[in-house]
Amino acid sequence: MDENTIVVLEGDETGQELLEEALRVLVPDVIGIELEFPRFDLSLENRRATQNRVVHEAAAAVRERGLGLKAATITPEQAGDVGTPNRILREEIGGRVIVRTGRRIPGIAPLGGVHAPISVVRMAVGDAYGAKEWREGDGEDEAAFRTERIERRICRSVAEFAFRLAERTSARVFGGPKYTVSPVYEGMLKEEMDAAAVRHPDVTYQPQLIDATFALLLSSSGDPLVIPALNRDGDILSDLVLPLFGSIAGSESLIVAFGEDYVPTVVLAEAAHGTAPALQGKNVANPMAMILAGAALLSYLRGGEAASRAIREACLEAVAEGTRTADLGGHSATSEFTDEVIRRVRQKLEIWSAL
């Protein structure tokens, strides 16, 4: 990874506005790190004007530099249009794993017994997505078929990343695929989870079938959880897990590619939310998820961990002490929330350096 570069992928509507707020936090006089931010315009207008050439150029830059920060973008619904840039980016950076983390926001009531952070680590490619599909027969005898595929290297990437993440965050590795019903297909991920558990004996490992995982999430408590999952299972799990915390404002999403020994070589970060067109230009949207996405990238830079932690703590402390946007029951403007985060980050880093 380039030690001083984060590639910026601009987006649409409120997504772009919140990206600019996140970049305000990542300047040298706030985090004490000099960074370069080459920018690519991935707005719908420019993707159409370039017939997605800009998306391919952005993917090449992220792959070369190693870190990218992406704003939310519009996906047009019309057939034959430019579609989503996410598939192109995911494929061309070699993304194997998607990580989405839900966490409790102070003052926001979670659902069920959820308290500690939950990270869903899912396959970024393969499985039900991209499967070959066809139908045979007519009338009531018509049958639909689908050929799905997963690869051991992807299963190993998911399992190894999950256990390393659990190691760093003192979390439990929890859940898994329906390996009893599908021992050959889904069992491949379970085999890699079991093998990773042997390589990481200090991590608490509690495998569960996917249906039990959903049920038990509603009463989970105690340690943070990391849940390895197939692509489709993980997609559905993410859509359940993040809202369990009462808001997705504290949730970032990462796409990760790996080199030798499954060490991350490329990380593309974004907020878990969309473009929120109704909020555009009103200075009321919550920038926290985009700011946390930027903080996540700093943790992959040498010397960036302190700044990453300071940003995460500053966001949650700001909310806890009353600086809240409307979605969290407050009255603070978007820019006011960012200003407060910046103030707290500077203060934290100054105190930590003195100690």
mmCIF file of N, CA and C in Angstrom, residues 150 152 155 159 175-180 182-183 185-196 205-209 230:
data_model
loop_
_atom_site.group_PDB
_atom_site.id
_atom_site.type_symbol
_atom_site.label_atom_id
_atom_site.label_comp_id
_atom_site.label_asym_id
_atom_site.label_seq_id
_atom_site.Cartn_x
_atom_site.Cartn_y
_atom_site.Cartn_z
ATOM 1 N N ILE A 150 -18.265 -21.437 -5.558
ATOM 2 C CA ILE A 150 -17.378 -20.764 -4.610
ATOM 3 C C ILE A 150 -15.993 -21.387 -4.744
ATOM 4 N N ARG A 152 -12.051 -22.120 -2.995
ATOM 5 C CA ARG A 152 -11.398 -22.297 -1.704
ATOM 6 C C ARG A 152 -10.601 -21.066 -1.309
ATOM 7 N N CYS A 155 -13.005 -18.716 0.220
ATOM 8 C CA CYS A 155 -13.397 -19.228 1.546
ATOM 9 C C CYS A 155 -12.293 -18.994 2.565
ATOM 10 N N ALA A 159 -12.420 -16.671 5.979
ATOM 11 C CA ALA A 159 -12.144 -17.264 7.292
ATOM 12 C C ALA A 159 -10.940 -16.605 7.951
ATOM 13 N N GLY A 175 -21.190 -18.107 14.040
ATOM 14 C CA GLY A 175 -22.009 -18.326 12.865
ATOM 15 C C GLY A 175 -21.335 -19.208 11.831
ATOM 16 N N GLY A 176 -21.828 -19.136 10.601
ATOM 17 C CA GLY A 176 -21.292 -19.948 9.529
ATOM 18 C C GLY A 176 -22.375 -20.375 8.555
ATOM 19 N N PRO A 177 -22.028 -21.202 7.573
ATOM 20 C CA PRO A 177 -22.989 -21.625 6.552
ATOM 21 C C PRO A 177 -23.834 -22.809 7.012
ATOM 22 N N LYS A 178 -24.744 -23.243 6.165
ATOM 23 C CA LYS A 178 -25.612 -24.397 6.440
ATOM 24 C C LYS A 178 -24.872 -25.661 5.979
ATOM 25 N N TYR A 179 -23.785 -25.971 6.671
ATOM 26 C CA TYR A 179 -22.884 -27.030 6.216
ATOM 27 C C TYR A 179 -23.456 -28.433 6.420
ATOM 28 N N THR A 180 -24.471 -28.576 7.279
ATOM 29 C CA THR A 180 -25.065 -29.906 7.468
ATOM 30 C C THR A 180 -25.912 -30.315 6.264
ATOM 31 N N SER A 182 -25.519 -28.836 3.186
ATOM 32 C CA SER A 182 -24.676 -28.715 1.994
ATOM 33 C C SER A 182 -23.216 -28.942 2.372
ATOM 34 N N PRO A 183 -22.832 -30.181 2.683
ATOM 35 C CA PRO A 183 -21.470 -30.442 3.156
ATOM 36 C C PRO A 183 -20.403 -30.239 2.094
ATOM 37 N N TYR A 185 -20.699 -28.049 -0.881
ATOM 38 C CA TYR A 185 -20.647 -26.652 -1.313
ATOM 39 C C TYR A 185 -20.418 -25.720 -0.120
ATOM 40 N N GLU A 186 -21.394 -25.593 0.752
ATOM 41 C CA GLU A 186 -21.257 -24.701 1.899
ATOM 42 C C GLU A 186 -20.241 -25.233 2.903
ATOM 43 N N GLY A 187 -20.042 -26.541 2.893
ATOM 44 C CA GLY A 187 -19.064 -27.128 3.788
ATOM 45 C C GLY A 187 -17.648 -26.653 3.536
ATOM 46 N N MET A 188 -17.371 -26.156 2.322
ATOM 47 C CA MET A 188 -16.020 -25.661 2.032
ATOM 48 C C MET A 188 -15.670 -24.462 2.921
ATOM 49 N N LEU A 189 -16.626 -23.546 3.114
ATOM 50 C CA LEU A 189 -16.375 -22.419 4.013
ATOM 51 C C LEU A 189 -16.199 -22.903 5.439
ATOM 52 N N LYS A 190 -17.013 -23.859 5.869
ATOM 53 C CA LYS A 190 -16.883 -24.390 7.232
ATOM 54 C C LYS A 190 -15.512 -25.038 7.425
ATOM 55 N N GLU A 191 -15.012 -25.762 6.427
ATOM 56 C CA GLU A 191 -13.676 -26.364 6.525
ATOM 57 C C GLU A 191 -12.614 -25.293 6.741
ATOM 58 N N GLU A 192 -12.729 -24.183 6.021
ATOM 59 C CA GLU A 192 -11.738 -23.116 6.170
ATOM 60 C C GLU A 192 -11.891 -22.381 7.499
ATOM 61 N N MET A 193 -13.114 -22.272 7.997
ATOM 62 C CA MET A 193 -13.309 -21.694 9.330
ATOM 63 C C MET A 193 -12.648 -22.572 10.390
ATOM 64 N N ASP A 194 -12.835 -23.886 10.279
ATOM 65 C CA ASP A 194 -12.231 -24.808 11.245
ATOM 66 C C ASP A 194 -10.712 -24.742 11.188
ATOM 67 N N ALA A 195 -10.163 -24.651 9.971
ATOM 68 C CA ALA A 195 -8.707 -24.584 9.821
ATOM 69 C C ALA A 195 -8.158 -23.277 10.389
ATOM 70 N N ALA A 196 -8.887 -22.172 10.166
ATOM 71 C CA ALA A 196 -8.452 -20.884 10.724
ATOM 72 C C ALA A 196 -8.510 -20.900 12.243
ATOM 73 N N TYR A 205 -14.225 -19.485 19.246
ATOM 74 C CA TYR A 205 -14.855 -19.923 17.995
ATOM 75 C C TYR A 205 -16.146 -20.648 18.308
ATOM 76 N N GLN A 206 -17.259 -20.125 17.817
ATOM 77 C CA GLN A 206 -18.573 -20.723 18.061
ATOM 78 C C GLN A 206 -19.322 -20.865 16.734
ATOM 79 N N PRO A 207 -19.025 -21.901 15.970
ATOM 80 C CA PRO A 207 -19.732 -22.088 14.703
ATOM 81 C C PRO A 207 -21.210 -22.387 14.925
ATOM 82 N N GLN A 208 -22.039 -21.822 14.056
ATOM 83 C CA GLN A 208 -23.482 -22.043 14.099
ATOM 84 C C GLN A 208 -23.985 -22.172 12.670
ATOM 85 N N LEU A 209 -25.048 -22.909 12.469
ATOM 86 C CA LEU A 209 -25.707 -22.922 11.174
ATOM 87 C C LEU A 209 -26.318 -21.548 10.915
ATOM 88 N N LEU A 230 -21.120 -16.829 3.491
ATOM 89 C CA LEU A 230 -21.197 -16.876 2.037
ATOM 90 C C LEU A 230 -21.683 -15.519 1.521
#
